[in-house]
GROMACS .gro file of C-alpha atoms in nm:
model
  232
    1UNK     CA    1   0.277   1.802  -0.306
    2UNK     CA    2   0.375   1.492  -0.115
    3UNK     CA    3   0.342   1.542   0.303
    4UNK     CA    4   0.667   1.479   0.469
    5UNK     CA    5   0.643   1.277   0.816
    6UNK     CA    6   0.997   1.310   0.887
    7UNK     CA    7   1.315   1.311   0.715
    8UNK     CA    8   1.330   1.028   0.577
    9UNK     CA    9   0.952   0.930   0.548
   10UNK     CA   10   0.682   1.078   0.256
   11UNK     CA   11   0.320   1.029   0.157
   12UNK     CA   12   0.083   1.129  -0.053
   13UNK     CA   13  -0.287   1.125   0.102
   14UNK     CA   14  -0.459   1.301  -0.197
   15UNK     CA   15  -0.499   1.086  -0.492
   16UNK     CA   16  -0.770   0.856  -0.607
   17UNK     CA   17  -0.639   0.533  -0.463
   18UNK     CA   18  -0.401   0.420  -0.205
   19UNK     CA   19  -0.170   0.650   0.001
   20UNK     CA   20   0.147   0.579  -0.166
   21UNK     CA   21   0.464   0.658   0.057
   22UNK     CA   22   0.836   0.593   0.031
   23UNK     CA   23   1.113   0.585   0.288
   24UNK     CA   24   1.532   0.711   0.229
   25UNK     CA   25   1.770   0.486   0.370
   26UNK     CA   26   2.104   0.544   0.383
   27UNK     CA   27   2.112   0.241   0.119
   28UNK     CA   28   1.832   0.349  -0.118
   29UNK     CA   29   1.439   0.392  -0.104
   30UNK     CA   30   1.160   0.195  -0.032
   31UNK     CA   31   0.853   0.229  -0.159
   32UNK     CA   32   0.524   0.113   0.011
   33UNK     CA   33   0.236   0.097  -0.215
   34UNK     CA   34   0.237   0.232  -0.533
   35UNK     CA   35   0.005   0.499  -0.744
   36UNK     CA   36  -0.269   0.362  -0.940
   37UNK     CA   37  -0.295   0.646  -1.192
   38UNK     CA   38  -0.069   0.616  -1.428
   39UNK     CA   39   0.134   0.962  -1.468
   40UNK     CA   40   0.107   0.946  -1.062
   41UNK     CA   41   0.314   0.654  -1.079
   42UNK     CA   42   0.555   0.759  -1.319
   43UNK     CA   43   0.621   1.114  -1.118
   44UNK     CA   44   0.619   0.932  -0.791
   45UNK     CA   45   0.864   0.667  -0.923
   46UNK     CA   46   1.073   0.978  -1.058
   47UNK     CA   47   1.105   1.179  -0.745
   48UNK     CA   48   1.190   0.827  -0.513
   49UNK     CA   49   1.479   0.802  -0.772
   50UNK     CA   50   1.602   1.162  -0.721
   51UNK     CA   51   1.661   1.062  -0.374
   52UNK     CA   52   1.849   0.729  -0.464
   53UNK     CA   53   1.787   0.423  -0.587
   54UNK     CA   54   1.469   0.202  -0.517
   55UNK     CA   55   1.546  -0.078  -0.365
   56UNK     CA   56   1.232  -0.269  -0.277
   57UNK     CA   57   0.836  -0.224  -0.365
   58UNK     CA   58   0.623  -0.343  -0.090
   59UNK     CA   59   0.293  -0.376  -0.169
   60UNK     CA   60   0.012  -0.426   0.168
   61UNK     CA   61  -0.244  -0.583   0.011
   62UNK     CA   62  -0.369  -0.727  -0.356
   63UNK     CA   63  -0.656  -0.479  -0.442
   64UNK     CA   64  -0.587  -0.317  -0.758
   65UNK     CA   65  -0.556   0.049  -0.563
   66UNK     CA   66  -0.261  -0.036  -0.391
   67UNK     CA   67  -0.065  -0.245  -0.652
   68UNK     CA   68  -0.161  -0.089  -1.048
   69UNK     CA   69   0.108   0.119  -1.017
   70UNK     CA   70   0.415  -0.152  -0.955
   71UNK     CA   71   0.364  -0.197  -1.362
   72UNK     CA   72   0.559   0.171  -1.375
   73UNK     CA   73   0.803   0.034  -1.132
   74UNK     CA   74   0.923  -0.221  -1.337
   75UNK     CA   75   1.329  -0.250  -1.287
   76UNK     CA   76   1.338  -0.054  -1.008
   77UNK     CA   77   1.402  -0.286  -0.701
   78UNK     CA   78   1.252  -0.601  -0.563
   79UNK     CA   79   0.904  -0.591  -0.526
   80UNK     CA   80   0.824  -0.777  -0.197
   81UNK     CA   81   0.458  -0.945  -0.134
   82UNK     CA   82   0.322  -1.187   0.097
   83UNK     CA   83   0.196  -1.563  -0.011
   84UNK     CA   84  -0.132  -1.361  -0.003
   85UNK     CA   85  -0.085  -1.083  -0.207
   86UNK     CA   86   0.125  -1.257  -0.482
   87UNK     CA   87  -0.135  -1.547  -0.467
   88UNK     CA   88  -0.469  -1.293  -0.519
   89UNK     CA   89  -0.277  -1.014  -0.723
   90UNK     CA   90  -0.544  -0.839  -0.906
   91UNK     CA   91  -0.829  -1.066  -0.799
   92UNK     CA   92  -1.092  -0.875  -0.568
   93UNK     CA   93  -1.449  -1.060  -0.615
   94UNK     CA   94  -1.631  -1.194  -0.984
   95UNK     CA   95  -1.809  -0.914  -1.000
   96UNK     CA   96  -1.572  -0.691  -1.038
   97UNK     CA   97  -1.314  -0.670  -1.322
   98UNK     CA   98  -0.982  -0.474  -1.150
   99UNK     CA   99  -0.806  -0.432  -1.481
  100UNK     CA  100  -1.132  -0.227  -1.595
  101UNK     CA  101  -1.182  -0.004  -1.285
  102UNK     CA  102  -0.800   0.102  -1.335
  103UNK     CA  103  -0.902   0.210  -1.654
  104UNK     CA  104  -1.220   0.351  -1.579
  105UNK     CA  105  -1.023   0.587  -1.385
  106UNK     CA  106  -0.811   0.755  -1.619
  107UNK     CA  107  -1.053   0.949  -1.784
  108UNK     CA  108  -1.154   1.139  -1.496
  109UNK     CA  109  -0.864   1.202  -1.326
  110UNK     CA  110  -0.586   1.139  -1.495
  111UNK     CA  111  -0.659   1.205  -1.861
  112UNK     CA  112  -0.264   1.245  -1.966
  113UNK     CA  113  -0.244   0.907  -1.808
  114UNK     CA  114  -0.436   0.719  -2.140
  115UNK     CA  115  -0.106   0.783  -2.344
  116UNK     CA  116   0.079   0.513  -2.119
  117UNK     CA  117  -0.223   0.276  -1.978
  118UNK     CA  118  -0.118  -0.105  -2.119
  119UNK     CA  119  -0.399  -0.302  -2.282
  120UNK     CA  120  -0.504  -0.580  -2.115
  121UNK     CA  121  -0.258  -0.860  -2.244
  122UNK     CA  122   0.035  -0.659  -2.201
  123UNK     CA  123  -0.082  -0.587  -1.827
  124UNK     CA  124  -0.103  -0.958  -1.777
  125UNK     CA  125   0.201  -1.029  -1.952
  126UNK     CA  126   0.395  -0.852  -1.683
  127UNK     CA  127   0.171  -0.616  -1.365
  128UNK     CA  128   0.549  -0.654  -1.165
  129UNK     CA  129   0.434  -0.879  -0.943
  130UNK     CA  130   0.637  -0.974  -0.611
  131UNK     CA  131   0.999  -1.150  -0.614
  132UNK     CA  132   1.029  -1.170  -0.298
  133UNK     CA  133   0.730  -1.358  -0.155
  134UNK     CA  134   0.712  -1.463   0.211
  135UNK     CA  135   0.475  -1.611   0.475
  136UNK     CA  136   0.399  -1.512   0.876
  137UNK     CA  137   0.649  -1.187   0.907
  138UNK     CA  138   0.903  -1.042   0.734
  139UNK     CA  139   1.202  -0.794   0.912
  140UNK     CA  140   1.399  -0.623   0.586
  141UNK     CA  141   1.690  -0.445   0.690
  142UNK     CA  142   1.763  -0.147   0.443
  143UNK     CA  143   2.085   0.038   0.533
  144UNK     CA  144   2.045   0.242   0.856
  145UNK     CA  145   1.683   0.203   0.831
  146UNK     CA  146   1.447  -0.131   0.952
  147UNK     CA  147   1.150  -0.270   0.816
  148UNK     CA  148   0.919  -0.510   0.970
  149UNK     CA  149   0.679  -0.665   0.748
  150UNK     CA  150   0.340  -0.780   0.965
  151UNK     CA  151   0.097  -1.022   0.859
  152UNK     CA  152  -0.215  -0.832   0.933
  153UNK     CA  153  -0.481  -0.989   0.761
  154UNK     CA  154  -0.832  -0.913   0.843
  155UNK     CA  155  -0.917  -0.645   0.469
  156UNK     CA  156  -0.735  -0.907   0.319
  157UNK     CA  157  -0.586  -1.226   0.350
  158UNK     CA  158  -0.281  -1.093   0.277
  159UNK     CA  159  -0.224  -0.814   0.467
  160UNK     CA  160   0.036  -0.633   0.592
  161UNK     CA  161   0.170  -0.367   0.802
  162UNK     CA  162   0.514  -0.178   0.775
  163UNK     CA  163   0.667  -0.087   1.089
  164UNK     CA  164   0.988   0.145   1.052
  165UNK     CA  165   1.090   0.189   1.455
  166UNK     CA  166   1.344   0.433   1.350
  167UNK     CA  167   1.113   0.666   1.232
  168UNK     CA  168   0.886   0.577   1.486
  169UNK     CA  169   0.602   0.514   1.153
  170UNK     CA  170   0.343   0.229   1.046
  171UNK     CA  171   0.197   0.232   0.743
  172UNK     CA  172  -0.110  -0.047   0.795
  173UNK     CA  173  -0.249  -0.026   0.459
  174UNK     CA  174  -0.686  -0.068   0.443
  175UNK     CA  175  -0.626  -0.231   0.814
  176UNK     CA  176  -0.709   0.175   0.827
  177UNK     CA  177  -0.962   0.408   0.669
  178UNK     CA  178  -0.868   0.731   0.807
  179UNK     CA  179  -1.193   0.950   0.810
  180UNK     CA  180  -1.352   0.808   0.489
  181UNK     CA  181  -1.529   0.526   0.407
  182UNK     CA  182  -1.454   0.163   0.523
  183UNK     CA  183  -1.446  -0.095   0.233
  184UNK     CA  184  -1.521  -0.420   0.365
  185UNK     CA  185  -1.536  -0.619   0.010
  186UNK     CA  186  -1.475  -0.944   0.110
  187UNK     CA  187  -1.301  -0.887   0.488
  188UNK     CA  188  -1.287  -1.142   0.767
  189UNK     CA  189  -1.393  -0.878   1.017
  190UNK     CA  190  -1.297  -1.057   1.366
  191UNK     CA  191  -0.917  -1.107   1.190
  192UNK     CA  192  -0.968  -0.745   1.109
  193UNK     CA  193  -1.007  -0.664   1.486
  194UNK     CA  194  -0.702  -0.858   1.558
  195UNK     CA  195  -0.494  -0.683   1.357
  196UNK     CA  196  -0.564  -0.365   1.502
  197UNK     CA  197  -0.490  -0.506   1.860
  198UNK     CA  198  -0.172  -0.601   1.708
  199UNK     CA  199  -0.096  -0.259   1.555
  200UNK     CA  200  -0.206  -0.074   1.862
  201UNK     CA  201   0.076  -0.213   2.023
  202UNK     CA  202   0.317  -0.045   1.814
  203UNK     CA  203   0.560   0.260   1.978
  204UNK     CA  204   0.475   0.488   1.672
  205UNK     CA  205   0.396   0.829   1.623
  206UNK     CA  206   0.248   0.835   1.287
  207UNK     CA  207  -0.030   0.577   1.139
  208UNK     CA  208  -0.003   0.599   0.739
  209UNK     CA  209  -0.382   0.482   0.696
  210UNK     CA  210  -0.450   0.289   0.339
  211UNK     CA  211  -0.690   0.580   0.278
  212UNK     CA  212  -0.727   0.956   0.415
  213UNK     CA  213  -0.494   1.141   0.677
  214UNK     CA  214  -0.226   1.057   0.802
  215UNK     CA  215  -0.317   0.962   1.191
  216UNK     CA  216  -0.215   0.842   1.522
  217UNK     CA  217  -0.318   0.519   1.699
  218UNK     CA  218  -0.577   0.662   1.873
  219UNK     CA  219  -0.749   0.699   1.566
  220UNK     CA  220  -0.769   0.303   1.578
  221UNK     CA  221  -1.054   0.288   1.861
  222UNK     CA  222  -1.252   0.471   1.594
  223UNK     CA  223  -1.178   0.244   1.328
  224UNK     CA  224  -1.268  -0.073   1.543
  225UNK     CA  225  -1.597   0.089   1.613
  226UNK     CA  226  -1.647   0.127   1.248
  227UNK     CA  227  -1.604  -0.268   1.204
  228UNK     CA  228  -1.831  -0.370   1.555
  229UNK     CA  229  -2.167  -0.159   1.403
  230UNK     CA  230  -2.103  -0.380   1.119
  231UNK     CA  231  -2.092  -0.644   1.305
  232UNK     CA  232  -2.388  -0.545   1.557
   0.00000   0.00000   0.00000
């Protein structure tokens, strides 16, 4: 059961990966982040298309949690990424192998999902990577509805946020760990700080975290404190 934010704004806060969500538009859907289980990306690619067509993918960041899923979401839409997503797509650090910890997955919770996992060269063939590719920010305008694309980076070089005003909703990404664990992997921390200044500023009412709940910004002072005891 996805958790509806508004109207025109849905989530899903309960799967093992990212919080996928997708927004209705008077022109079509977007989608921001995709499923990384496989028959979770197929539904949730089903049920965006019940409510029209997709017209762009937006993916925040390049860790496989976040982006697996786009390979379902091939042909539906432009898949948007920043230089620094399309540039480390699938690349986290050498010690870790992304196309095996999607896999590694499956088993355990999504077992029906084995049927349609690709092997590994017809993955790399084609993971749907971005067509529209951009630097510094991005404003999409989608029918009735506007999307600004904000280079956030800090988790990741190429992070982003996705401001909708209209719906008065940012969905940051791993900028935010809503009460769960913080993943640092390879973070620049102090750009990490930055970016939540940046997103504090926003007029919003909801905070679509990369991970857990679905918060407010207050919940941001928490997360900040997170990354200075690291730092201390």
């Amino acid at each position: 059961m996805m958790q509806r934010l508004t109207d025109r704004v849905t989530t899903e806060t309960r799967l093992r990966g990212c919080n996928p969500s997708m927004v209705r538009t008077s022109e079509g859907i977007v989608v921001i982040d995709t499923p990384q289980l496989p028959t979770k990306a197929v539904a949730f690619r089903q049920e965006a298309e019940r409510l029209g067509p997709v017209r762009y993918v937006i993916n925040t960041e390049h860790h496989v949690d976040h982006i697996f899923g786009n390979y379902y979401f091939k042909g539906a839409g432009e898949v948007v990424h920043h230089q620094g997503v399309y540039d480390n797509f699938m690349v986290t650090a050498p010690e870790l192998d992304p196309f095996a910890y999607a896999a590694e997955a499956v088993p355990s919770d999504d077992p029906e999902g084995a049927a349609i996992f690709p092997e590994r060269d017809e993955y790399y063939e084609d993971p749907n990577k971005g067509t529209v590719v951009f630097t510094g920010d991005l404003t999409l305008r989608v029918g009735d509805r506007t999307f600004h694309l904000l280079h956030t980076p800090g988790h990741t070089p190429g992070q982003i946020a996705v401001h909708v005003p209209e719906e008065r909703v940012v969905f940051t990404g791993d900028t935010v760990f809503s009460e769960c664990q913080t993943w640092l992997m390879t973070s620049d921390v102090n750009q990490w700080l930055v970016a939540l200044d940046s997103i504090s500023e926003l007029d919003v009412d909801h905070v679509v975290p990369g991970h857990g709940p679905v918060t407010t910004l207050d919940y941001l002072g928490t997360q900040r404190s997170v990354l200075t005891d690291w730092i201390d």
